[in-house]
Tab-separated table of C-alpha atoms in Angstrom:
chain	number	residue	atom	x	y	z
A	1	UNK	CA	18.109	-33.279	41.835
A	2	UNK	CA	21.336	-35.237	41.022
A	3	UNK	CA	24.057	-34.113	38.676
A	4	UNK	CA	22.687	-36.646	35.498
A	5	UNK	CA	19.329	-34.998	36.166
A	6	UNK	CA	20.087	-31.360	35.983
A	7	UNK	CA	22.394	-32.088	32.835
A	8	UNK	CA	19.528	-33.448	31.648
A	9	UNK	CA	16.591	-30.780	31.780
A	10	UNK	CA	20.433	-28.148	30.937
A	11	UNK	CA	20.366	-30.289	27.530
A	12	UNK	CA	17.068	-30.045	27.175
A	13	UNK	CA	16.635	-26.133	27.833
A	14	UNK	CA	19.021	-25.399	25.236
A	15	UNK	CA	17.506	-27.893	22.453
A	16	UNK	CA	14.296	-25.934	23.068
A	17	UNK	CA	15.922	-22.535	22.830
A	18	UNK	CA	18.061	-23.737	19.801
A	19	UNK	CA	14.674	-24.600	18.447
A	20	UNK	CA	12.751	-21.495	19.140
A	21	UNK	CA	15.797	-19.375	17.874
A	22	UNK	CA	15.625	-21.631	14.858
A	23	UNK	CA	12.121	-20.997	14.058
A	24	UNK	CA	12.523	-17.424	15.017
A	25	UNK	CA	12.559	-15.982	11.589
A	26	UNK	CA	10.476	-16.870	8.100
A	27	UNK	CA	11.115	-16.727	4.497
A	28	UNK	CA	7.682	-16.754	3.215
A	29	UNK	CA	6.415	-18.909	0.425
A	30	UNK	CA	5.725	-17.244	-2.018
A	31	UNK	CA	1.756	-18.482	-2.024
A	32	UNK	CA	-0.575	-16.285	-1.260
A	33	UNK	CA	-2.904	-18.943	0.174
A	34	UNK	CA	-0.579	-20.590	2.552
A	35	UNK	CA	0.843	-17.755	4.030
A	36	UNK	CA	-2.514	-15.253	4.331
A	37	UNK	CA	-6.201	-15.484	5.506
A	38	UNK	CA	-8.957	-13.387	3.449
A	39	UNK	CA	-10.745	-10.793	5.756
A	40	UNK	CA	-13.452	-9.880	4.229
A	41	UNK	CA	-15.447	-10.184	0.617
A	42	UNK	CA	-13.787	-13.082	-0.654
A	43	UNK	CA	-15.517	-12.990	-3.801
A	44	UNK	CA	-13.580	-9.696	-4.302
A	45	UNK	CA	-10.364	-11.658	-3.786
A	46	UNK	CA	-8.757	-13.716	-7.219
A	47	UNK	CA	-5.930	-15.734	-6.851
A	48	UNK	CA	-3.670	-17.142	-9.457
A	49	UNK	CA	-3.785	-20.865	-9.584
A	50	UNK	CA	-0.053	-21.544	-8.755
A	51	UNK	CA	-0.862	-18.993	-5.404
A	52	UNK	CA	1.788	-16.297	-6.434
A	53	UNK	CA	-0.582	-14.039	-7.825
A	54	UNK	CA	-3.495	-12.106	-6.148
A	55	UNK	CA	-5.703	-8.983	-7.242
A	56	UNK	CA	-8.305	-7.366	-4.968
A	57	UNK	CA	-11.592	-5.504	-6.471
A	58	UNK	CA	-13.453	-2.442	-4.909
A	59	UNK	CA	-16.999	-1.659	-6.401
A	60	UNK	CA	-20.444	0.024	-5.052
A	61	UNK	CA	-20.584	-3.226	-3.165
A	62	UNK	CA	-17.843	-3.415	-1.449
A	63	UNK	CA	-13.872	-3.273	-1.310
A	64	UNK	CA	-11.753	-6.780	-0.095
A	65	UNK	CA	-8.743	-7.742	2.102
A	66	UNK	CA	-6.618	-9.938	3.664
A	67	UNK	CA	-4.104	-10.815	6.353
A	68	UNK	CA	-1.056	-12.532	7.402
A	69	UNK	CA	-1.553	-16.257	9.106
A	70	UNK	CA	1.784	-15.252	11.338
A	71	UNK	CA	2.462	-12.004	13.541
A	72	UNK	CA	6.099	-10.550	13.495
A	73	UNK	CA	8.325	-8.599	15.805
A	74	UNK	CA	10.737	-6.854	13.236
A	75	UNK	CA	11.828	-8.118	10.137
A	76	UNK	CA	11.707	-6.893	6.088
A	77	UNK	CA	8.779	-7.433	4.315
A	78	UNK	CA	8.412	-6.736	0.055
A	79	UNK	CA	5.662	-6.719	-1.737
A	80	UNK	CA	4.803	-6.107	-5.144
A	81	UNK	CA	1.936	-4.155	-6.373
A	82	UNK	CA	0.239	-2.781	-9.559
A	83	UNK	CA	-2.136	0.115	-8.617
A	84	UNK	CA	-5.564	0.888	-9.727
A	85	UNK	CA	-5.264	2.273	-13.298
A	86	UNK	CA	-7.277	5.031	-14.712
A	87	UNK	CA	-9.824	7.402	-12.727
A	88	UNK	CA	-8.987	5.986	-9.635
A	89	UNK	CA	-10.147	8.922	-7.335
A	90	UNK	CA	-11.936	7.607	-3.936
A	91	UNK	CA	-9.926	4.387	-3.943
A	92	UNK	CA	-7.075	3.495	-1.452
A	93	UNK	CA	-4.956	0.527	-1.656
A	94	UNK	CA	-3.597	0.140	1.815
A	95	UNK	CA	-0.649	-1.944	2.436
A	96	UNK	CA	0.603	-2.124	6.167
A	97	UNK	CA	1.879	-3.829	9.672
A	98	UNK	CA	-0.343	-3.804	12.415
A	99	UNK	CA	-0.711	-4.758	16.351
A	100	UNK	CA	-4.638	-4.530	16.351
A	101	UNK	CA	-4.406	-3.489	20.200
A	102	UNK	CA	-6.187	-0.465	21.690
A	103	UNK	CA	-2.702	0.923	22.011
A	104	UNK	CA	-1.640	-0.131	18.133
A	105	UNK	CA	1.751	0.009	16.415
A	106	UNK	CA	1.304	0.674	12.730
A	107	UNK	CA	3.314	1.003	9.710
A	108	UNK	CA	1.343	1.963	6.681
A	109	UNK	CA	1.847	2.628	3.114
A	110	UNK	CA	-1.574	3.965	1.642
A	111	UNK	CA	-1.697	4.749	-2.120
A	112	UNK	CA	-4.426	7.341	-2.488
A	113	UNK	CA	-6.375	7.663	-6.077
A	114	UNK	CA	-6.743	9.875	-8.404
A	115	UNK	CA	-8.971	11.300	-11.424
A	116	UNK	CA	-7.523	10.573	-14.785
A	117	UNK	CA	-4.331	12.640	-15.424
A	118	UNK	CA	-3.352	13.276	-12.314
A	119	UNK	CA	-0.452	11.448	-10.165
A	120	UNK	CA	-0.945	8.929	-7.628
A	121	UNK	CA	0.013	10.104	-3.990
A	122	UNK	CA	1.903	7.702	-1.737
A	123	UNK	CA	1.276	7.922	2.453
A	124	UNK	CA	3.096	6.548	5.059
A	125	UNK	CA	2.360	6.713	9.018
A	126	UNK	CA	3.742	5.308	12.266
A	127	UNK	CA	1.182	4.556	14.908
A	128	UNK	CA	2.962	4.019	18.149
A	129	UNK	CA	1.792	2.962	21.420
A	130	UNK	CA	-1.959	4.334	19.818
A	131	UNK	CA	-0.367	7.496	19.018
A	132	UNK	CA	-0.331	8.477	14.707
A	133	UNK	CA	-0.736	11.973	13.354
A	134	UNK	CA	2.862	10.955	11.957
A	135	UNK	CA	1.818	10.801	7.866
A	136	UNK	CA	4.237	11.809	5.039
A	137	UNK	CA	3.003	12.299	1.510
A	138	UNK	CA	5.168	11.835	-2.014
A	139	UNK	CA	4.482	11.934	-5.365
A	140	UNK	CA	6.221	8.414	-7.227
A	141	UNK	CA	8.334	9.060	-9.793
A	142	UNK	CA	6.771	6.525	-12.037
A	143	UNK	CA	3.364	5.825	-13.072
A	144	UNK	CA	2.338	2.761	-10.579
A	145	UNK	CA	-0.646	1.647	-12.613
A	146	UNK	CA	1.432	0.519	-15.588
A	147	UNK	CA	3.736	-2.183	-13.782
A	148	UNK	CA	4.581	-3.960	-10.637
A	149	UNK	CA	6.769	-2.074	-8.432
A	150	UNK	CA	8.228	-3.604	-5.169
A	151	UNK	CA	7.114	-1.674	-2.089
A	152	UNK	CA	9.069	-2.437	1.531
A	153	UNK	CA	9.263	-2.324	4.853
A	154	UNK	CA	12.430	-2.625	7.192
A	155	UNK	CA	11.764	-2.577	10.911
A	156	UNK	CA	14.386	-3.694	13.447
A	157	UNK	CA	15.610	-2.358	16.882
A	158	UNK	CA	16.974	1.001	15.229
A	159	UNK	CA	14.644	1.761	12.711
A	160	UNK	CA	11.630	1.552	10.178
A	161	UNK	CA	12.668	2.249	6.662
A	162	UNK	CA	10.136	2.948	3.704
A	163	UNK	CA	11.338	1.641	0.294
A	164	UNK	CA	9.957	2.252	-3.193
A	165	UNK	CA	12.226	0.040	-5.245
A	166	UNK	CA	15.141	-0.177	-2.970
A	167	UNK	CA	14.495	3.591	-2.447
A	168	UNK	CA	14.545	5.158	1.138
A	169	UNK	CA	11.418	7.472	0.931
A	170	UNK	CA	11.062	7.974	4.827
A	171	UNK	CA	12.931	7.111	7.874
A	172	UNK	CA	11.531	6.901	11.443
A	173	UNK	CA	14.186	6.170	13.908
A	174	UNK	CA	14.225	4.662	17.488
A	175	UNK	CA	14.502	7.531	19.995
A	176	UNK	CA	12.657	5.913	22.642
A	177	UNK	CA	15.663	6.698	25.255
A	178	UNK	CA	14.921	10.185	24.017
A	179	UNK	CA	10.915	9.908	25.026
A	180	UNK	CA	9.618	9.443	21.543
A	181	UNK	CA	7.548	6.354	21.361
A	182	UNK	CA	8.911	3.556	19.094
A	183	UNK	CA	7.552	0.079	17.852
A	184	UNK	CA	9.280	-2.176	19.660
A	185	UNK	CA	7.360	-4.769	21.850
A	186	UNK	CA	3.689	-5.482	20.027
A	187	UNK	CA	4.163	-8.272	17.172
A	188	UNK	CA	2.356	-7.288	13.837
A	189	UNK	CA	0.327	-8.953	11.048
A	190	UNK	CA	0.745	-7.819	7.438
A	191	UNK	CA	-2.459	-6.242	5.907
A	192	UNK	CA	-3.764	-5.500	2.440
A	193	UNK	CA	-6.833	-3.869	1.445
A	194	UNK	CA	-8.722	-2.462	-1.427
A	195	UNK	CA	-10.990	-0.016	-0.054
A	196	UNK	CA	-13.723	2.965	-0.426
A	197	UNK	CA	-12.036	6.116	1.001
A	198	UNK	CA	-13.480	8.876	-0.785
A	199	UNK	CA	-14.708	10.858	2.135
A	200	UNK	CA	-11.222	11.718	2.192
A	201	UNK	CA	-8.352	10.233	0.386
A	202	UNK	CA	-8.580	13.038	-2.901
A	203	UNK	CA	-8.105	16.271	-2.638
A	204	UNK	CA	-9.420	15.734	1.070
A	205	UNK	CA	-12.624	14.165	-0.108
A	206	UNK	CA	-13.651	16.490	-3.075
A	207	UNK	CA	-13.491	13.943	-5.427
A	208	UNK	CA	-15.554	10.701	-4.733
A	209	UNK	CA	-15.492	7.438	-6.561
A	210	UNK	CA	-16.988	7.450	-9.866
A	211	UNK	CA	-18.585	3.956	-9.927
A	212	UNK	CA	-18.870	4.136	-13.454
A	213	UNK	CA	-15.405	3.870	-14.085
A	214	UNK	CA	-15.383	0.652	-12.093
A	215	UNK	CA	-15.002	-2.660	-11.074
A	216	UNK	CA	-11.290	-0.947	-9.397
A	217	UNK	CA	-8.749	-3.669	-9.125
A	218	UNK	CA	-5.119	-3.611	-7.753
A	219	UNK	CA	-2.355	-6.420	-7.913
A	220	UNK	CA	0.073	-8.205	-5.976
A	221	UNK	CA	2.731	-10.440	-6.622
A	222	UNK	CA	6.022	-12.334	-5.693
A	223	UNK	CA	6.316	-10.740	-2.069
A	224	UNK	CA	8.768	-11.797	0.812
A	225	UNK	CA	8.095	-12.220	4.462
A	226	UNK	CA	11.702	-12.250	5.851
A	227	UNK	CA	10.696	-11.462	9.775
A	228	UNK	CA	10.803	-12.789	12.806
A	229	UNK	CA	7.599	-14.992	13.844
A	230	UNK	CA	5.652	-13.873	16.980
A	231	UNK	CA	6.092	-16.863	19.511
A	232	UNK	CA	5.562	-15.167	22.585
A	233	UNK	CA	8.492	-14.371	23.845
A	234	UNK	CA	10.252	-11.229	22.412
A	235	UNK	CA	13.814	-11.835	23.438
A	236	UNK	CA	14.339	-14.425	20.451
A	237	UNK	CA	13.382	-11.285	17.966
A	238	UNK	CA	15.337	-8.788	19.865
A	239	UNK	CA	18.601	-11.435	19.826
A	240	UNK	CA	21.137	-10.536	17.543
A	241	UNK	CA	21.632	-13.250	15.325
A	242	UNK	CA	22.246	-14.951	11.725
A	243	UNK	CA	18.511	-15.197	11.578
A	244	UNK	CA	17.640	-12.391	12.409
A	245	UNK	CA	20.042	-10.431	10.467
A	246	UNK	CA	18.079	-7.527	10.085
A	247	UNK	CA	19.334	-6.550	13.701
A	248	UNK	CA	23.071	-6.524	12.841
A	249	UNK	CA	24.737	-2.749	13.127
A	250	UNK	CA	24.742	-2.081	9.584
A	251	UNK	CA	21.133	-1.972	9.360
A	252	UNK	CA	21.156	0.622	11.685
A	253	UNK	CA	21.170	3.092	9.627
A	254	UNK	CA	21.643	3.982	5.987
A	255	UNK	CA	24.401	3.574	3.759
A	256	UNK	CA	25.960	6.435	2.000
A	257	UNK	CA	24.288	5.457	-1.227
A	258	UNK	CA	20.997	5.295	0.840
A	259	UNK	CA	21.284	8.563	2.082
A	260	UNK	CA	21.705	10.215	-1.372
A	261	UNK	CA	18.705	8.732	-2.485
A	262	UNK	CA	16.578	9.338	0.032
A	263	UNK	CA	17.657	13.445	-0.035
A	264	UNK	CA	16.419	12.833	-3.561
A	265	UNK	CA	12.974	11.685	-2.397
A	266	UNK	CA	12.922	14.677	0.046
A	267	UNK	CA	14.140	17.324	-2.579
A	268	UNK	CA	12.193	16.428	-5.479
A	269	UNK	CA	9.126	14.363	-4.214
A	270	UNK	CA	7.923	15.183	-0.982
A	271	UNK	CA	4.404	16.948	-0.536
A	272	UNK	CA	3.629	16.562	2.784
A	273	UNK	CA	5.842	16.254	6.027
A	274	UNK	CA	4.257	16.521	9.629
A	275	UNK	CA	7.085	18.022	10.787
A	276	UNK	CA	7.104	20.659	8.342
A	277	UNK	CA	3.337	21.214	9.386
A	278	UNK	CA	3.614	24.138	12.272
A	279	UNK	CA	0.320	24.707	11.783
A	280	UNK	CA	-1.736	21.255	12.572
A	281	UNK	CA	1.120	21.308	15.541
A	282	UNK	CA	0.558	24.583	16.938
A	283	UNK	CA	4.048	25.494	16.432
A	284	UNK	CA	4.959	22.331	18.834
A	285	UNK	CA	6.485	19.732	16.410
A	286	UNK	CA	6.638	16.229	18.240
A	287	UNK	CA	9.819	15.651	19.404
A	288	UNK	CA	11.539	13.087	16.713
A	289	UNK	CA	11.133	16.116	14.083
A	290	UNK	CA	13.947	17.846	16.012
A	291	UNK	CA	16.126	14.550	16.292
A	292	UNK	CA	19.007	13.069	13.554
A	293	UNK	CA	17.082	10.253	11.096
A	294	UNK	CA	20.179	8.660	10.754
């Protein structure tokens, strides 16, 4: 190969990277329909008619979801959501990130129902590598069925942060050089659902759906996929970059503000930790409850 040739395909190799690194990362549209597939029932599924505006319905017939057209190895996702109002005990509105391999990563947010009265309860779990058993429970400090509130993921190299609002309400950091599995190499879609969970989601299945209070709907609006797109290759999401900014050092871990607020969340709103739970564990804790969050 002479020396024009090899400049050649050298040019070339670095247009293509430039291109893939370009393409790298997404800010979403905005419309539901472009940027998601429905899953299942959609005749449970209503979309506004701009496409920034989508509620899903749960009665005796069945719940509804849908799903991201893209996969996405790290990244900050937001979405907005108005919970089921009223007796919603049974119902779960699950909003998460997820590998769909025998061996999943997950991040979840799952807002459990309630009867009448009584206050929503938030869960989060990490699945990694197929293991879970890794859920947290709060109590919000607002009532979720009366407006939208913005509800977000951060998950880079370091860490996945939970937000409520900007809020921190969980950490789970990247110990893997410490043995403790982390999300790092499976690409995720982004998942909604409306769904019937009443064998267990209140008060551990004691209270089951009261159809009569029905058709159940939740909302979503104005969300933000700000990620890295799934192209095969995981070295353009693990790059340091402008694009993918969510990889720089000072989202690797919490600022001081951060940190205040999220010793708020554990002081005043916490109800369930897993690493509190000695019992489920058999007085062996996985390993991460022992390591620094930040």
């Amino acid at each position: 190969m002479n020396i024009c040739v090899r400049l050649m395909v050298h040019i070339g190799l670095l247009i293509m990277s430039f291109i893939q690194i370009s393409v790298a990362s997404v800010v979403s549209t905005g419309d539901f329909n472009k940027d998601f597939f429905v899953m299942w029932s959609p005749t449970h599924v209503n979309t506004s008619a701009n496409g920034h505006a989508r509620s899903l319905k749960l009665n005796h017939e069945s719940g509804a979801g849908f799903a991201s057209n893209q996969m996405f190895l790290f990244g900050q996702i937001d979405m907005q959501i108005k919970l089921v109002p009223g007796h919603s005990a049974g119902t779960v509105v699950a909003y998460y990130l997820t590998s769909d391999q025998p061996n999943r990563d997950e991040i979840d947010f799952e807002f459990l129902g309630n009867v009448t009265g009584q206050p929503y309860i938030l869960q989060t779990n990490v699945f990694s590598d197929g293991f879970d058993n890794r859920e947290e429970r709060i109590y919000l400090w607002f009532d979720p069925t009366e407006a939208f509130h913005t509800y977000s993921i951060l998950w880079n190299l370091h860490q996945i942060v939970f937000m409520v609002d900007w809020v921190p309400i969980r950490l789970y950091r990247n110990h893997a050089d410490k043995g403790v599995a982390f999300p790092r190499w499976q690409p995720m879609s982004i998942k909604i659902s409306l769904w019937n969970g009443d064998t267990w989601a209140t008060r551990g299945g004691h209270d089951k759906v009261d159809w009569s209070k029905g058709p159940f709907i939740a909302s979503f609006r104005n969300y933000k996929i700000d990620a890295c797109v799934w192209n095969g290759n995981p070295r353009f999401c693990r790059a340091d970059s402008s694009t993918n900014w969510w990889n720089k050092d000072r989202f690797s871990t919490l600022t001081s503000k951060q940190r205040r607020l999220f010793k708020w969340v554990r002081k005043y709103h916490i109800i369930y930790d897993y690493c509190q739970d000695n019992k489920r564990f058999q007085n062996n804790l996985p390993k991460e409850c022992s390591l620094p969050k930040y």
